[in-house]
């Protein structure tokens, strides 16, 4: 089990961007928890929404006086293939999970539990926050301590495969609290009073979201092969079938004849816990081969936070054509840069794009193409949607609000 190194952040810096009505109560609840110790347990230190959240949240917990560490479970690639199947089953995937795979999941969880039980941080911690299905079973096999436990579900569990909760539920029911992004995601077998609803949030000051001037964004993209003088639409996401990258390519091809010079960038990350990423990458490469207007980038070819920032800032319109989506940090990231988005009406996306705010929700590839074309041809409307989206993110989806909600939950468990 690895402890992830994180930097140092100061909550005071967020006063300039987040509303006071969030920062003030955050300081008050943190004061009540001062000195408490928290472990966040997840599956990967990079390459997806959970690591994005923890990298900023953990240092801020510490700045607020709550001593937090972030630990990563370990497992063979075969273990992560099983956990990805579990993740997919929770989102409605129907690929069966075999008895041997269940054994592997439980054996690996047991091994991680032994390591956690032997970890000095665990012996005297007050709260353990476990993220997603990958580490969900670990606490069932670890030593009992006085720590209160929270399971945080980041995925869209509105339409799970039959039986998915029957299995995972027996681990989840052992937690003192659970957290979902939407009430619709709470499984019917879990008592509602044990389920909190908390939305994720973005860090407005991280390298991915800090303000980038046009010249820098232009230069960063030019350097990696985007032609800055041509219109650009982009989807940023893990290479995952639920994000429908092939649907994005199809929608782009429907729009391209109407918009001279249009380019598409698909920016995707490979995460340690997501072996399916390579298969999806191959299918995207096959679908875009010999098409000079489609650019495919990954974190493994040098596209990091600043490049993602530049794509989100510089694109005329962002796309997030998800079919299932717990929340979709990439949506708030785009809106925070004032860039409008055309996004799938799925899971937590409508929380961010709503009531003519931020962009347009779509239900099919043709619908996506139509709305994309409309926004590309009406820059005034696109700019207005981007501006309203940024304000919505400022009010609801910046990190101090997430910290306020999480610390309020921990405070409730402690007192
Ligand atoms: N990202 C990169 N580089 C890439 C591609 C993605 O940095 O090439 C980042 C992206 O900027 C974002 C994160 O990876 O910060 C992806 O987060 P998100 O859009 O939220 O998707 P997931 O990785 O699928 O995250 C899971 C859920 C999602 C939820 C999130 C936090 O699927 O719905 O918002 O967890 O709860």
PDB file of N, CA and C in Angstrom, residues 124-159:
ATOM      1  N   UNK A 124      -4.409   4.739  14.506  1.00  0.00           N
ATOM      2  CA  UNK A 124      -5.008   5.818  15.293  1.00  0.00           C
ATOM      3  C   UNK A 124      -5.768   6.831  14.433  1.00  0.00           C
ATOM      4  N   UNK A 125      -6.363   6.344  13.326  1.00  0.00           N
ATOM      5  CA  UNK A 125      -7.119   7.327  12.544  1.00  0.00           C
ATOM      6  C   UNK A 125      -8.586   7.352  13.002  1.00  0.00           C
ATOM      7  N   UNK A 126      -9.230   8.471  12.753  1.00  0.00           N
ATOM      8  CA  UNK A 126     -10.612   8.664  13.203  1.00  0.00           C
ATOM      9  C   UNK A 126     -11.629   8.347  12.109  1.00  0.00           C
ATOM     10  N   UNK A 127     -11.222   8.562  10.850  1.00  0.00           N
ATOM     11  CA  UNK A 127     -12.145   8.331   9.735  1.00  0.00           C
ATOM     12  C   UNK A 127     -11.387   7.679   8.577  1.00  0.00           C
ATOM     13  N   UNK A 128     -12.037   6.725   7.924  1.00  0.00           N
ATOM     14  CA  UNK A 128     -11.479   6.170   6.684  1.00  0.00           C
ATOM     15  C   UNK A 128     -12.504   6.409   5.578  1.00  0.00           C
ATOM     16  N   UNK A 129     -12.053   7.088   4.548  1.00  0.00           N
ATOM     17  CA  UNK A 129     -12.899   7.456   3.410  1.00  0.00           C
ATOM     18  C   UNK A 129     -12.477   6.555   2.255  1.00  0.00           C
ATOM     19  N   UNK A 130     -13.311   5.621   1.831  1.00  0.00           N
ATOM     20  CA  UNK A 130     -12.930   4.650   0.794  1.00  0.00           C
ATOM     21  C   UNK A 130     -13.647   5.022  -0.508  1.00  0.00           C
ATOM     22  N   UNK A 131     -12.871   5.123  -1.597  1.00  0.00           N
ATOM     23  CA  UNK A 131     -13.432   5.633  -2.847  1.00  0.00           C
ATOM     24  C   UNK A 131     -13.657   4.526  -3.871  1.00  0.00           C
ATOM     25  N   UNK A 132     -14.909   4.369  -4.289  1.00  0.00           N
ATOM     26  CA  UNK A 132     -15.270   3.503  -5.422  1.00  0.00           C
ATOM     27  C   UNK A 132     -15.159   2.003  -5.133  1.00  0.00           C
ATOM     28  N   UNK A 133     -15.539   1.157  -6.110  1.00  0.00           N
ATOM     29  CA  UNK A 133     -15.593  -0.289  -5.827  1.00  0.00           C
ATOM     30  C   UNK A 133     -14.228  -0.949  -5.623  1.00  0.00           C
ATOM     31  N   UNK A 134     -13.170  -0.395  -6.236  1.00  0.00           N
ATOM     32  CA  UNK A 134     -11.876  -1.102  -6.193  1.00  0.00           C
ATOM     33  C   UNK A 134     -11.460  -1.437  -4.751  1.00  0.00           C
ATOM     34  N   UNK A 135     -11.439  -0.454  -3.822  1.00  0.00           N
ATOM     35  CA  UNK A 135     -11.033  -0.782  -2.444  1.00  0.00           C
ATOM     36  C   UNK A 135     -12.217  -1.049  -1.503  1.00  0.00           C
ATOM     37  N   UNK A 136     -13.438  -1.182  -2.044  1.00  0.00           N
ATOM     38  CA  UNK A 136     -14.633  -1.208  -1.173  1.00  0.00           C
ATOM     39  C   UNK A 136     -14.624  -2.343  -0.155  1.00  0.00           C
ATOM     40  N   UNK A 137     -13.987  -3.481  -0.515  1.00  0.00           N
ATOM     41  CA  UNK A 137     -14.054  -4.642   0.386  1.00  0.00           C
ATOM     42  C   UNK A 137     -12.941  -4.648   1.430  1.00  0.00           C
ATOM     43  N   UNK A 138     -11.965  -3.749   1.292  1.00  0.00           N
ATOM     44  CA  UNK A 138     -10.767  -3.832   2.139  1.00  0.00           C
ATOM     45  C   UNK A 138     -11.116  -3.757   3.632  1.00  0.00           C
ATOM     46  N   UNK A 139     -11.998  -2.822   3.994  1.00  0.00           N
ATOM     47  CA  UNK A 139     -12.278  -2.653   5.436  1.00  0.00           C
ATOM     48  C   UNK A 139     -12.961  -3.878   6.039  1.00  0.00           C
ATOM     49  N   UNK A 140     -13.692  -4.645   5.230  1.00  0.00           N
ATOM     50  CA  UNK A 140     -14.354  -5.855   5.768  1.00  0.00           C
ATOM     51  C   UNK A 140     -13.330  -6.855   6.265  1.00  0.00           C
ATOM     52  N   UNK A 141     -12.107  -6.783   5.704  1.00  0.00           N
ATOM     53  CA  UNK A 141     -11.082  -7.774   6.067  1.00  0.00           C
ATOM     54  C   UNK A 141      -9.999  -7.191   6.991  1.00  0.00           C
ATOM     55  N   UNK A 142     -10.096  -5.904   7.319  1.00  0.00           N
ATOM     56  CA  UNK A 142      -9.004  -5.317   8.110  1.00  0.00           C
ATOM     57  C   UNK A 142      -9.351  -5.343   9.592  1.00  0.00           C
ATOM     58  N   UNK A 143      -8.348  -5.023  10.426  1.00  0.00           N
ATOM     59  CA  UNK A 143      -8.577  -4.995  11.875  1.00  0.00           C
ATOM     60  C   UNK A 143      -9.674  -3.993  12.201  1.00  0.00           C
ATOM     61  N   UNK A 144     -10.351  -4.234  13.303  1.00  0.00           N
ATOM     62  CA  UNK A 144     -11.368  -3.273  13.732  1.00  0.00           C
ATOM     63  C   UNK A 144     -10.668  -2.200  14.557  1.00  0.00           C
ATOM     64  N   UNK A 145     -10.981  -0.943  14.248  1.00  0.00           N
ATOM     65  CA  UNK A 145     -10.461   0.159  15.052  1.00  0.00           C
ATOM     66  C   UNK A 145     -11.657   1.020  15.408  1.00  0.00           C
ATOM     67  N   UNK A 146     -11.403   2.119  16.102  1.00  0.00           N
ATOM     68  CA  UNK A 146     -12.535   3.009  16.444  1.00  0.00           C
ATOM     69  C   UNK A 146     -12.914   3.923  15.292  1.00  0.00           C
ATOM     70  N   UNK A 147     -12.228   3.787  14.138  1.00  0.00           N
ATOM     71  CA  UNK A 147     -12.466   4.736  13.045  1.00  0.00           C
ATOM     72  C   UNK A 147     -13.862   4.580  12.461  1.00  0.00           C
ATOM     73  N   UNK A 148     -14.485   5.712  12.120  1.00  0.00           N
ATOM     74  CA  UNK A 148     -15.756   5.677  11.393  1.00  0.00           C
ATOM     75  C   UNK A 148     -15.432   5.566   9.901  1.00  0.00           C
ATOM     76  N   UNK A 149     -16.268   4.828   9.183  1.00  0.00           N
ATOM     77  CA  UNK A 149     -15.935   4.557   7.776  1.00  0.00           C
ATOM     78  C   UNK A 149     -16.978   5.163   6.831  1.00  0.00           C
ATOM     79  N   UNK A 150     -16.489   5.655   5.694  1.00  0.00           N
ATOM     80  CA  UNK A 150     -17.369   6.246   4.674  1.00  0.00           C
ATOM     81  C   UNK A 150     -17.015   5.615   3.331  1.00  0.00           C
ATOM     82  N   UNK A 151     -18.014   5.152   2.603  1.00  0.00           N
ATOM     83  CA  UNK A 151     -17.767   4.689   1.226  1.00  0.00           C
ATOM     84  C   UNK A 151     -18.306   5.734   0.273  1.00  0.00           C
ATOM     85  N   UNK A 152     -17.428   6.222  -0.631  1.00  0.00           N
ATOM     86  CA  UNK A 152     -17.792   7.265  -1.576  1.00  0.00           C
ATOM     87  C   UNK A 152     -17.922   6.632  -2.969  1.00  0.00           C
ATOM     88  N   UNK A 153     -19.118   6.681  -3.511  1.00  0.00           N
ATOM     89  CA  UNK A 153     -19.360   6.130  -4.845  1.00  0.00           C
ATOM     90  C   UNK A 153     -19.243   7.256  -5.869  1.00  0.00           C
ATOM     91  N   UNK A 154     -18.342   7.114  -6.832  1.00  0.00           N
ATOM     92  CA  UNK A 154     -18.145   8.181  -7.830  1.00  0.00           C
ATOM     93  C   UNK A 154     -18.846   7.881  -9.147  1.00  0.00           C
ATOM     94  N   UNK A 155     -19.416   6.696  -9.284  1.00  0.00           N
ATOM     95  CA  UNK A 155     -19.942   6.310 -10.595  1.00  0.00           C
ATOM     96  C   UNK A 155     -21.462   6.475 -10.653  1.00  0.00           C
ATOM     97  N   UNK A 156     -21.991   6.346 -11.862  1.00  0.00           N
ATOM     98  CA  UNK A 156     -23.420   6.520 -12.111  1.00  0.00           C
ATOM     99  C   UNK A 156     -24.111   5.180 -11.891  1.00  0.00           C
ATOM    100  N   UNK A 157     -24.756   5.040 -10.741  1.00  0.00           N
ATOM    101  CA  UNK A 157     -25.389   3.759 -10.411  1.00  0.00           C
ATOM    102  C   UNK A 157     -26.908   3.845 -10.579  1.00  0.00           C
ATOM    103  N   UNK A 158     -27.351   4.726 -11.484  1.00  0.00           N
ATOM    104  CA  UNK A 158     -28.802   4.879 -11.662  1.00  0.00           C
ATOM    105  C   UNK A 158     -29.435   3.647 -12.320  1.00  0.00           C
ATOM    106  N   UNK A 159     -28.651   2.934 -13.164  1.00  0.00           N
ATOM    107  CA  UNK A 159     -29.220   1.755 -13.844  1.00  0.00           C
ATOM    108  C   UNK A 159     -28.218   0.602 -13.782  1.00  0.00           C
TER     109      UNK A 159
END
